[in-house]
Short mmCIF file of C-alpha atoms in Angstrom, two decimals:
data_model
loop_
_atom_site.label_atom_id
_atom_site.label_comp_id
_atom_site.label_asym_id
_atom_site.label_seq_id
_atom_site.Cartn_x
_atom_site.Cartn_y
_atom_site.Cartn_z
CA MET A 1 328.33 9.16 114.83
CA VAL A 2 327.42 6.10 112.63
CA GLN A 3 326.72 2.59 113.89
CA ALA A 4 325.84 -0.63 111.94
CA ARG A 5 322.49 -2.03 113.08
CA GLY A 6 322.37 -5.29 111.02
CA VAL A 7 320.77 -6.26 107.74
CA THR A 8 317.12 -6.37 108.76
CA HIS A 9 316.51 -2.70 109.63
CA GLY A 10 315.82 0.40 107.61
CA LEU A 11 318.42 2.52 105.90
CA ILE A 12 317.44 6.22 106.19
CA PRO A 13 315.39 7.91 108.97
CA LEU A 14 311.96 8.99 107.81
CA LYS A 15 311.92 12.24 109.80
CA LEU A 16 314.85 14.62 110.10
CA ARG A 17 314.60 17.50 112.55
CA ARG A 18 316.65 20.68 112.03
CA TRP A 19 317.70 22.66 115.10
CA PRO A 20 318.08 26.45 114.76
CA ASN A 21 321.22 28.58 115.27
CA SER A 22 323.51 26.17 113.47
CA ARG A 23 325.44 26.51 110.26
CA TRP A 24 323.95 23.39 108.67
CA GLY A 25 321.33 22.73 111.27
CA LYS A 26 321.30 19.68 113.50
CA TRP A 27 319.71 16.70 111.81
CA GLN A 28 319.25 13.97 114.35
CA ARG A 29 318.08 10.41 114.30
CA ARG A 30 317.93 8.58 117.61
CA SER A 31 316.35 5.20 116.73
CA PRO A 32 316.31 2.92 113.62
CA PHE A 33 313.31 2.91 111.27
CA PRO A 34 311.96 -0.07 109.30
CA HIS A 35 313.62 -0.53 106.00
CA SER A 36 311.75 1.09 103.15
CA GLN A 37 312.72 2.27 99.71
CA PRO A 38 310.86 5.61 100.02
CA HIS A 39 313.35 6.57 102.69
CA LEU A 40 315.89 7.04 99.91
CA SER A 41 313.74 9.72 98.42
CA ASN A 42 313.70 11.55 101.75
CA PHE A 43 317.49 11.37 101.93
CA CYS A 44 317.89 12.61 98.39
CA ALA A 45 315.45 15.45 98.96
CA VAL A 46 317.25 16.60 102.09
CA SER A 47 320.62 16.40 100.36
CA ALA A 48 319.39 18.35 97.35
CA HIS A 49 317.84 21.00 99.62
CA CYS A 50 321.10 21.49 101.54
CA VAL A 51 323.23 21.60 98.42
CA ALA A 52 320.90 24.01 96.63
CA ARG A 53 321.07 26.44 99.56
CA ARG A 54 324.74 26.19 100.43
CA ARG A 55 326.65 24.85 97.39
CA PRO A 56 324.51 25.22 94.25
CA HIS A 57 327.50 24.56 92.01
CA LEU A 58 327.62 20.97 93.37
CA LEU A 59 324.12 20.01 92.19
CA PRO A 60 325.38 18.10 89.08
CA GLN A 61 327.71 15.98 91.18
CA LEU A 62 324.96 15.36 93.73
CA GLY A 63 322.76 13.99 90.95
CA ILE A 64 325.37 11.31 90.28
CA VAL A 65 325.44 10.42 93.98
CA ILE A 66 321.63 10.17 94.20
CA ALA A 67 321.49 7.94 91.12
CA ALA A 68 324.04 5.59 92.65
CA VAL A 69 322.16 5.49 95.94
CA LYS A 70 318.88 4.45 94.34
CA LYS A 71 320.50 1.40 92.68
CA PHE A 72 321.22 -0.26 96.04
CA ASP A 73 318.87 -2.50 98.01
CA ALA A 74 317.96 -0.51 101.08
CA SER A 75 316.89 -3.64 102.92
CA GLN A 76 320.48 -4.78 103.26
CA PHE A 77 321.70 -1.88 105.43
CA SER A 78 320.79 -0.17 108.61
CA CYS A 79 322.31 2.88 110.40
CA THR A 80 321.71 5.47 113.01
CA ILE A 81 323.09 8.92 112.04
CA ASP A 82 323.59 11.99 114.23
CA PHE A 83 323.72 14.90 111.80
CA GLY A 84 324.31 17.40 114.61
CA GLN A 85 328.04 16.91 114.26
CA PHE A 86 328.25 18.07 110.64
CA VAL A 87 330.10 21.29 110.09
CA SER A 88 330.31 21.18 106.26
CA LEU A 89 328.61 19.61 103.29
CA GLY A 90 331.63 17.43 102.59
CA ALA A 91 331.42 15.85 106.05
CA PHE A 92 327.67 15.35 105.61
CA VAL A 93 328.02 13.43 102.34
CA LEU A 94 331.09 11.50 103.51
CA ILE A 95 329.37 10.08 106.61
CA CYS A 96 326.14 9.28 104.76
CA VAL A 97 327.93 7.53 101.92
CA ARG A 98 330.32 5.56 104.16
CA SER A 99 327.54 4.42 106.44
CA ILE A 100 325.20 3.36 103.64
CA PHE A 101 327.47 2.34 100.78
CA PRO A 102 330.89 1.17 101.97
CA ALA A 103 331.56 -0.31 98.57
CA VAL A 104 331.21 2.92 96.61
CA SER A 105 332.08 5.54 99.22
CA SER A 106 335.55 6.22 97.87
CA VAL A 107 334.29 6.60 94.30
CA ILE A 108 331.56 9.05 95.28
CA VAL A 109 333.93 11.18 97.35
CA LEU A 110 336.32 11.37 94.43
CA LEU A 111 333.46 12.47 92.19
CA LEU A 112 332.53 15.21 94.63
CA LEU A 113 336.09 16.43 94.89
CA ALA A 114 336.50 16.36 91.15
CA GLY A 115 333.27 18.30 90.64
CA CYS A 116 334.13 21.00 93.10
CA GLY A 117 336.97 22.24 90.96
CA LYS A 118 339.80 24.38 92.13
CA LYS A 119 338.88 27.18 94.47
CA GLU A 120 340.12 30.57 93.64
CA GLU A 121 343.27 31.09 95.63
CA ALA A 122 342.93 33.86 98.25
CA ALA A 123 345.22 36.80 97.76
CA ALA A 124 348.18 36.75 100.17
CA PRO A 125 347.81 39.37 102.95
CA PRO A 126 350.14 42.36 102.65
CA ALA A 127 353.28 42.42 104.78
CA PRO A 128 352.60 44.27 108.05
CA PRO A 129 354.21 47.72 108.28
CA VAL A 130 356.90 48.30 110.91
CA THR A 131 359.22 51.17 111.72
CA VAL A 132 362.93 50.39 111.71
CA ALA A 133 366.01 52.40 112.56
CA ASN A 134 369.74 51.93 112.54
CA PRO A 135 371.41 51.83 115.97
CA VAL A 136 372.94 55.08 117.17
CA LYS A 137 376.72 55.07 117.46
CA ARG A 138 378.16 57.73 119.75
CA MET A 139 380.39 58.42 122.71
CA THR A 140 378.78 57.62 126.03
CA THR A 141 379.54 57.12 129.69
CA ASP A 142 378.30 54.43 132.04
CA TRP A 143 376.48 55.45 135.21
CA ASP A 144 375.63 53.59 138.39
CA GLU A 145 372.11 54.19 139.69
CA PHE A 146 371.18 54.33 143.37
CA THR A 147 368.33 55.40 145.60
CA GLY A 148 369.24 57.98 148.21
CA ARG A 149 367.77 60.23 150.87
CA PHE A 150 368.46 63.92 151.41
CA ASP A 151 369.71 65.13 154.77
CA ALA A 152 370.60 68.55 156.12
CA VAL A 153 374.19 69.67 156.29
CA ASP A 154 373.48 71.31 159.67
CA GLN A 155 370.63 70.59 162.05
CA VAL A 156 370.16 71.81 165.61
CA GLN A 157 367.68 71.54 168.43
CA VAL A 158 366.96 74.95 169.91
CA ARG A 159 366.91 74.69 173.72
CA ALA A 160 366.39 77.15 176.54
CA ARG A 161 369.67 78.22 178.17
CA VAL A 162 368.13 79.92 181.21
CA THR A 163 365.17 79.07 183.38
CA GLY A 164 362.13 81.27 183.14
CA PHE A 165 358.69 81.82 181.68
CA ILE A 166 358.16 82.26 177.95
CA THR A 167 356.83 85.74 177.29
CA LYS A 168 356.89 85.82 173.48
CA VAL A 169 357.20 83.58 170.41
CA THR A 170 358.60 85.70 167.59
CA PHE A 171 358.78 83.31 164.61
CA VAL A 172 356.30 81.74 162.21
CA ASP A 173 356.22 77.97 162.19
CA GLY A 174 358.11 76.59 159.18
CA ALA A 175 359.69 79.90 158.24
CA VAL A 176 363.19 80.37 156.89
CA VAL A 177 365.34 82.10 159.51
CA LYS A 178 368.78 83.63 159.57
CA THR A 179 371.47 83.28 162.19
CA GLY A 180 370.69 85.62 165.09
CA ASP A 181 366.95 85.94 164.46
CA VAL A 182 365.05 86.01 167.77
CA LEU A 183 362.77 83.01 168.18
CA TYR A 184 361.63 83.19 171.83
CA GLU A 185 361.77 85.69 174.67
CA ILE A 186 362.00 84.59 178.31
CA ASP A 187 361.06 86.88 181.22
CA PRO A 188 364.31 88.89 181.72
CA ARG A 189 363.55 90.78 184.93
CA GLN A 190 365.33 88.52 187.37
CA TYR A 191 368.38 88.41 185.13
CA GLU A 192 368.41 92.16 184.80
CA ALA A 193 368.44 92.43 188.60
CA THR A 194 371.25 89.91 188.86
CA ALA A 195 373.26 91.89 186.34
CA GLU A 196 372.76 95.10 188.30
CA GLN A 197 373.85 93.35 191.48
CA ALA A 198 376.98 92.08 189.79
CA GLN A 199 377.72 95.57 188.55
CA GLY A 200 377.50 96.92 192.12
CA GLN A 201 379.87 94.24 193.39
CA LEU A 202 382.32 95.15 190.69
CA ASP A 203 382.20 98.83 191.61
CA ASP A 204 382.79 97.94 195.27
CA ALA A 205 385.78 95.78 194.37
CA LYS A 206 387.27 98.55 192.28
CA ALA A 207 386.90 101.02 195.20
CA LYS A 208 388.71 98.62 197.47
CA VAL A 209 391.52 98.41 194.98
CA VAL A 210 391.90 102.18 194.98
CA LEU A 211 392.01 102.23 198.79
CA ALA A 212 394.55 99.41 198.92
CA GLU A 213 396.78 101.20 196.43
CA LYS A 214 396.79 104.38 198.53
CA GLU A 215 397.54 102.53 201.77
CA LEU A 216 400.40 100.71 200.10
CA GLU A 217 401.78 103.99 198.78
CA ARG A 218 401.77 105.54 202.28
CA ALA A 219 403.35 102.46 203.78
CA THR A 220 406.10 102.58 201.20
CA THR A 221 406.87 106.22 202.13
CA LEU A 222 406.93 105.52 205.87
CA ILE A 223 409.20 102.52 205.54
CA LYS A 224 411.91 104.77 204.14
CA THR A 225 412.00 106.75 207.42
CA GLN A 226 411.73 103.59 209.48
CA ALA A 227 408.37 104.84 210.83
CA ILE A 228 406.71 101.46 210.27
CA SER A 229 407.93 97.97 210.04
CA GLU A 230 408.29 95.98 206.87
CA ASN A 231 405.53 93.69 208.08
CA ILE A 232 402.98 96.46 207.61
CA VAL A 233 404.19 97.06 204.08
CA ASP A 234 403.67 93.37 203.30
CA GLN A 235 400.12 93.55 204.65
CA ARG A 236 399.37 96.52 202.43
CA ASN A 237 400.61 94.59 199.38
CA GLN A 238 398.40 91.65 200.30
CA GLN A 239 395.35 93.88 200.70
CA LEU A 240 395.92 95.41 197.27
CA ALA A 241 396.23 92.00 195.64
CA ALA A 242 393.03 90.81 197.33
CA ALA A 243 391.18 93.90 196.16
CA GLN A 244 392.36 93.37 192.62
CA ALA A 245 391.22 89.72 192.77
CA SER A 246 387.82 90.86 193.99
CA VAL A 247 387.57 93.10 190.95
CA LEU A 248 388.25 90.16 188.64
CA GLN A 249 385.68 88.06 190.45
CA ALA A 250 383.09 90.82 190.24
CA GLU A 251 383.79 91.32 186.57
CA GLY A 252 383.21 87.60 185.95
CA ALA A 253 379.96 87.67 187.87
CA LEU A 254 378.83 90.66 185.85
CA LYS A 255 379.66 88.93 182.58
CA LEU A 256 377.70 85.85 183.63
CA ALA A 257 374.74 87.97 184.65
CA LYS A 258 374.78 89.80 181.35
CA LEU A 259 375.11 86.51 179.46
CA ASN A 260 372.09 85.03 181.25
CA LEU A 261 370.22 88.21 180.48
CA GLU A 262 371.18 87.79 176.83
CA TYR A 263 369.97 84.18 176.90
CA THR A 264 366.47 85.38 177.69
CA LYS A 265 366.27 86.09 173.97
CA VAL A 266 366.48 82.70 172.21
CA VAL A 267 368.01 83.21 168.76
CA ALA A 268 368.58 81.00 165.70
CA PRO A 269 372.10 79.52 165.77
CA ILE A 270 372.17 78.70 162.00
CA ASP A 271 370.50 79.67 158.74
CA GLY A 272 367.72 77.31 157.74
CA ARG A 273 364.08 76.40 158.05
CA VAL A 274 362.60 76.34 161.53
CA SER A 275 360.11 73.73 162.69
CA ARG A 276 356.95 74.47 164.68
CA HIS A 277 357.13 75.98 168.16
CA LEU A 278 356.98 73.32 170.85
CA ILE A 279 356.48 75.67 173.84
CA SER A 280 353.81 78.34 174.01
CA VAL A 281 353.75 81.65 175.85
CA GLY A 282 353.37 81.35 179.62
CA ASN A 283 355.12 78.00 180.00
CA LEU A 284 358.11 77.56 182.28
CA VAL A 285 361.25 76.31 180.59
CA GLN A 286 364.35 74.87 182.20
CA GLY A 287 367.82 76.03 181.29
CA SER A 288 369.92 73.52 183.16
CA ASP A 289 372.59 71.65 181.25
CA SER A 290 371.10 68.23 181.97
CA GLY A 291 367.45 68.95 181.24
CA ALA A 292 367.21 72.02 179.04
CA THR A 293 363.81 72.35 177.41
CA VAL A 294 363.66 71.83 173.62
CA LEU A 295 361.85 74.77 172.05
CA THR A 296 362.07 73.94 168.31
CA SER A 297 364.55 72.70 165.69
CA ILE A 298 366.25 74.17 162.62
CA VAL A 299 367.73 72.43 159.58
CA SER A 300 369.96 74.05 157.00
CA MET A 301 368.60 74.00 153.45
CA ALA A 302 371.32 75.06 151.04
CA PRO A 303 373.41 73.18 150.22
CA ILE A 304 372.01 69.77 151.14
CA TYR A 305 373.48 66.27 151.42
CA LEU A 306 372.27 63.19 149.54
CA TYR A 307 373.22 59.91 151.21
CA PHE A 308 373.14 56.56 149.42
CA ASP A 309 374.52 53.02 149.79
CA MET A 310 376.46 51.11 147.14
CA ASP A 311 376.97 47.37 147.25
CA GLU A 312 380.36 45.75 147.56
CA SER A 313 380.56 44.61 143.93
CA ILE A 314 380.14 48.16 142.61
CA TYR A 315 382.76 49.43 145.04
CA GLN A 316 385.21 46.74 143.93
CA ARG A 317 384.59 47.48 140.25
CA ASN A 318 385.07 51.23 140.72
CA SER A 319 388.23 50.63 142.70
CA ARG A 320 389.58 48.43 139.92
CA LEU A 321 388.78 51.09 137.31
CA TRP A 322 390.54 53.67 139.46
CA PHE A 323 393.66 51.51 139.72
CA GLU A 324 393.58 51.06 135.93
CA GLY A 325 393.24 54.81 135.43
CA ARG A 326 389.86 54.50 133.71
CA ARG A 327 387.79 56.26 136.37
CA PRO A 328 388.63 58.96 138.96
CA SER A 329 388.11 58.03 142.59
CA SER A 330 385.23 59.75 144.38
CA ARG A 331 387.43 60.07 147.47
CA ASP A 332 389.82 62.42 145.70
CA THR A 333 387.66 63.86 142.91
CA PRO A 334 384.21 65.46 143.13
CA ASN A 335 382.74 63.16 140.48
CA PRO A 336 379.51 64.47 138.92
CA VAL A 337 376.15 63.16 140.12
CA GLN A 338 372.82 63.39 138.27
CA ILE A 339 369.71 63.47 140.44
CA THR A 340 366.11 62.60 139.57
CA LEU A 341 363.54 63.73 142.11
CA THR A 342 360.36 61.83 142.84
CA GLY A 343 357.85 62.55 140.08
CA ASP A 344 360.47 63.62 137.54
CA THR A 345 361.09 61.55 134.42
CA LYS A 346 364.71 62.58 133.92
CA PRO A 347 367.54 64.08 135.98
CA SER A 348 366.69 67.63 137.04
CA ARG A 349 369.51 68.37 139.53
CA GLU A 350 373.25 67.98 139.57
CA GLY A 351 375.64 67.47 142.42
CA LYS A 352 379.12 66.29 143.28
CA MET A 353 380.50 63.41 145.26
CA ASP A 354 381.53 64.62 148.68
CA PHE A 355 382.30 61.62 150.88
CA LEU A 356 382.81 57.84 151.00
CA ASP A 357 382.79 56.08 154.33
CA ASN A 358 385.87 54.29 155.65
CA ARG A 359 384.22 50.88 156.09
CA LEU A 360 381.40 48.72 154.78
CA ASP A 361 378.33 48.01 156.86
CA VAL A 362 378.76 44.38 157.96
CA GLY A 363 375.01 43.94 158.23
CA THR A 364 374.12 45.02 154.70
CA GLY A 365 377.44 44.71 152.86
CA THR A 366 377.13 48.26 151.56
CA LEU A 367 379.30 51.35 151.63
CA ARG A 368 377.78 54.71 152.55
CA GLY A 369 378.39 57.50 150.04
CA ARG A 370 377.38 61.14 150.02
CA ALA A 371 376.84 63.80 147.39
CA ILE A 372 376.39 67.51 147.99
CA VAL A 373 373.68 69.30 146.03
CA GLU A 374 372.93 72.97 145.58
CA ASN A 375 369.44 73.86 146.78
CA LYS A 376 369.18 77.55 146.08
CA ASP A 377 365.42 77.49 145.63
CA LEU A 378 365.04 75.58 148.94
CA SER A 379 362.64 73.14 147.24
CA ILE A 380 364.40 69.99 148.46
CA LEU A 381 363.71 69.01 152.05
CA PRO A 382 365.73 66.74 154.33
CA GLY A 383 364.28 63.23 154.35
CA GLN A 384 363.20 63.38 150.72
CA PHE A 385 363.95 60.41 148.42
CA ALA A 386 365.68 60.69 145.05
CA ARG A 387 367.37 58.55 142.44
CA LEU A 388 370.93 59.44 141.56
CA ARG A 389 373.42 58.40 138.92
CA VAL A 390 377.12 58.37 139.67
CA ILE A 391 379.71 58.21 136.91
CA ALA A 392 380.95 54.63 136.50
CA SER A 393 383.38 54.81 133.57
CA GLY A 394 385.21 57.05 131.18
CA GLU A 395 383.84 57.92 127.75
CA TYR A 396 383.71 55.17 125.12
CA GLU A 397 382.02 54.58 121.75
CA ALA A 398 378.82 52.55 122.07
CA VAL A 399 375.90 51.26 119.98
CA LEU A 400 372.49 52.33 121.32
CA VAL A 401 368.84 51.61 120.45
CA PRO A 402 365.57 52.87 121.96
CA ASP A 403 364.74 50.98 125.11
CA THR A 404 361.27 50.20 123.70
CA ALA A 405 362.90 48.05 121.00
CA ILE A 406 364.12 45.53 123.60
CA ALA A 407 362.03 42.36 123.95
CA THR A 408 362.33 39.36 126.24
CA ASP A 409 362.50 35.77 124.99
CA GLN A 410 362.33 33.62 128.10
CA SER A 411 365.54 34.45 129.96
CA ARG A 412 367.34 36.38 127.23
CA LYS A 413 366.99 39.87 125.79
CA ILE A 414 366.42 40.21 122.04
CA VAL A 415 365.80 42.84 119.39
CA MET A 416 363.87 42.25 116.16
CA VAL A 417 366.11 42.87 113.15
CA VAL A 418 364.84 43.12 109.55
CA LYS A 419 367.19 41.29 107.20
CA ALA A 420 367.99 42.19 103.58
CA ASP A 421 365.01 40.16 102.28
CA ASP A 422 362.65 42.00 104.70
CA THR A 423 362.19 38.96 106.92
CA VAL A 424 362.34 39.28 110.69
CA GLU A 425 365.14 37.82 112.78
CA ALA A 426 365.33 37.68 116.59
CA ARG A 427 368.81 38.84 117.56
CA PRO A 428 370.05 38.07 121.13
CA VAL A 429 371.82 41.06 122.68
CA VAL A 430 373.77 41.94 125.80
CA LEU A 431 372.40 45.09 127.40
CA GLY A 432 374.20 47.98 129.02
CA PRO A 433 372.81 50.94 130.97
CA LEU A 434 370.28 53.52 129.83
CA ASP A 435 371.63 56.75 128.37
CA ASP A 436 369.04 59.49 127.79
CA GLY A 437 366.31 57.01 126.88
CA LEU A 438 368.56 54.85 124.71
CA ARG A 439 369.83 51.45 125.80
CA VAL A 440 373.50 50.62 125.34
CA ILE A 441 373.98 47.34 123.43
CA ARG A 442 377.22 45.68 124.48
CA GLU A 443 377.01 42.73 122.05
CA GLY A 444 374.73 41.49 119.28
CA LEU A 445 374.18 44.49 116.97
CA LYS A 446 376.04 46.27 114.21
CA PRO A 447 375.60 49.93 113.29
CA ASP A 448 374.01 49.04 109.91
CA ASP A 449 371.39 46.63 111.30
CA ARG A 450 367.75 47.58 110.81
CA VAL A 451 366.10 47.30 114.22
CA ILE A 452 362.32 47.34 114.62
CA VAL A 453 361.52 50.24 116.93
CA ASP A 454 357.75 50.40 116.37
CA GLY A 455 355.28 47.66 115.46
CA LEU A 456 356.89 44.80 117.38
CA GLN A 457 353.45 43.29 117.93
CA ARG A 458 353.03 42.88 114.16
CA ALA A 459 356.42 41.28 113.54
CA ARG A 460 356.78 37.49 113.42
CA ILE A 461 360.10 35.70 113.31
CA GLY A 462 360.78 34.51 109.75
CA ALA A 463 357.84 36.45 108.28
CA LYS A 464 358.16 39.36 105.90
CA VAL A 465 357.39 42.91 106.94
CA SER A 466 357.16 46.28 105.23
CA PRO A 467 359.91 48.34 106.89
CA LYS A 468 359.91 52.13 107.11
CA MET A 469 363.09 53.88 108.16
CA ALA A 470 363.11 56.33 111.06
CA ASP A 471 365.59 57.89 113.45
CA ALA A 472 366.45 55.95 116.61
CA LYS A 473 365.05 58.51 119.01
CA PRO A 474 364.36 57.67 122.64
CA ALA A 475 360.74 57.26 123.58
CA THR A 476 359.39 59.71 126.11
CA PRO A 477 359.23 57.73 129.38
CA ALA A 478 356.04 57.60 131.36
CA ALA A 479 355.73 59.63 134.53
CA GLY A 480 357.58 57.96 137.35
CA ALA A 481 359.44 55.60 135.09
CA LYS A 482 362.88 54.37 135.99
CA PRO A 483 365.57 56.65 134.49
#
């Protein structure tokens, strides 16, 4: 920073201090010195020292400057100069000359510039290399993507059907069971006794029937000879009917007793995977209809349902496509479903649409859908999450590029296209869905465009690049990436 001090003070500071760790050093002067001609020699010496170290080719021009400086009367100027702000020799000389010699500053600067000569022009950097590819043109199908949860086709709670004490648990927690496999055993002794009692009552009722039949037969013979009245014959008929009814009643009691005895062995009602046992040996369980004890639960495993919710706009669009004949309805047709399990990077299972609900949920504005999935290896469990893709259109010809080639420019999606002169152009595009790692481009690209698929960080709009052709192959998605 230079300030005029008047005409009665010195021109150049006698002592200049250089601070370390600076390109040119920091030469500072904080107060004016008395005017003295020897100060010019100090200035010239410092200037020559700096030029000799940093710009030796400027020494001839500096000699002209020093000669001009010495011709002026130093007593007519005064300045305070802070050399700590200099970042180049040109700035150093310019400030010194303008502060000391306003009349000749322009001439001296022109001499310096003329003496410097033309610098050797730096070689232009090479165009950055990028990988380009032509968009893929092929037949494709649109898919709608949803998040769903698996649920069992069949699920039951296993309850005790008779009252008694648990005497045995015959299954392993979490095992796969078949229909009819015994899970629990309840003490059967009282039910065995009841069954035997019912059997005795049945035998007694059958004996009474035999007796009633014989008495009726005798009465029928005697009535022919008028030995007995018809009233006795009627009584014999009634006794036979009562005996036969007793037999039916006894048979029913025996069946119930045997059924209760059978219920002492608790069996699996369906095929599936059993949960843990909730009741241990020695505990009393209730078999009443209102408070039957829950012993465990079983869920079926194969096949398995996958429930999901679609919003109203997707339902309306699919319905419109169905009316136009461009997409089969999932109500009438088992449309294919692709399923990506948690942790997978691409669909690993397939299923079919099985059900669409008859109304939308008024709270969420969504429609419940269901797909059925084969689960032969029993690896999918009810309650598990998955992403699924449901067919959303018929086949059509589309232009596709790798999803990694898509960039964002504020609120719009763009791809970098290399023009015929190898300059880069940002091309706005309208995106479609993903198809096997490639993004469908609805608008904005032509099949012969050269799209930058690798090296986007080196490409600048309007700048030249060095393109290298490659195939538009989808990049391998990272683990857990959205399909």
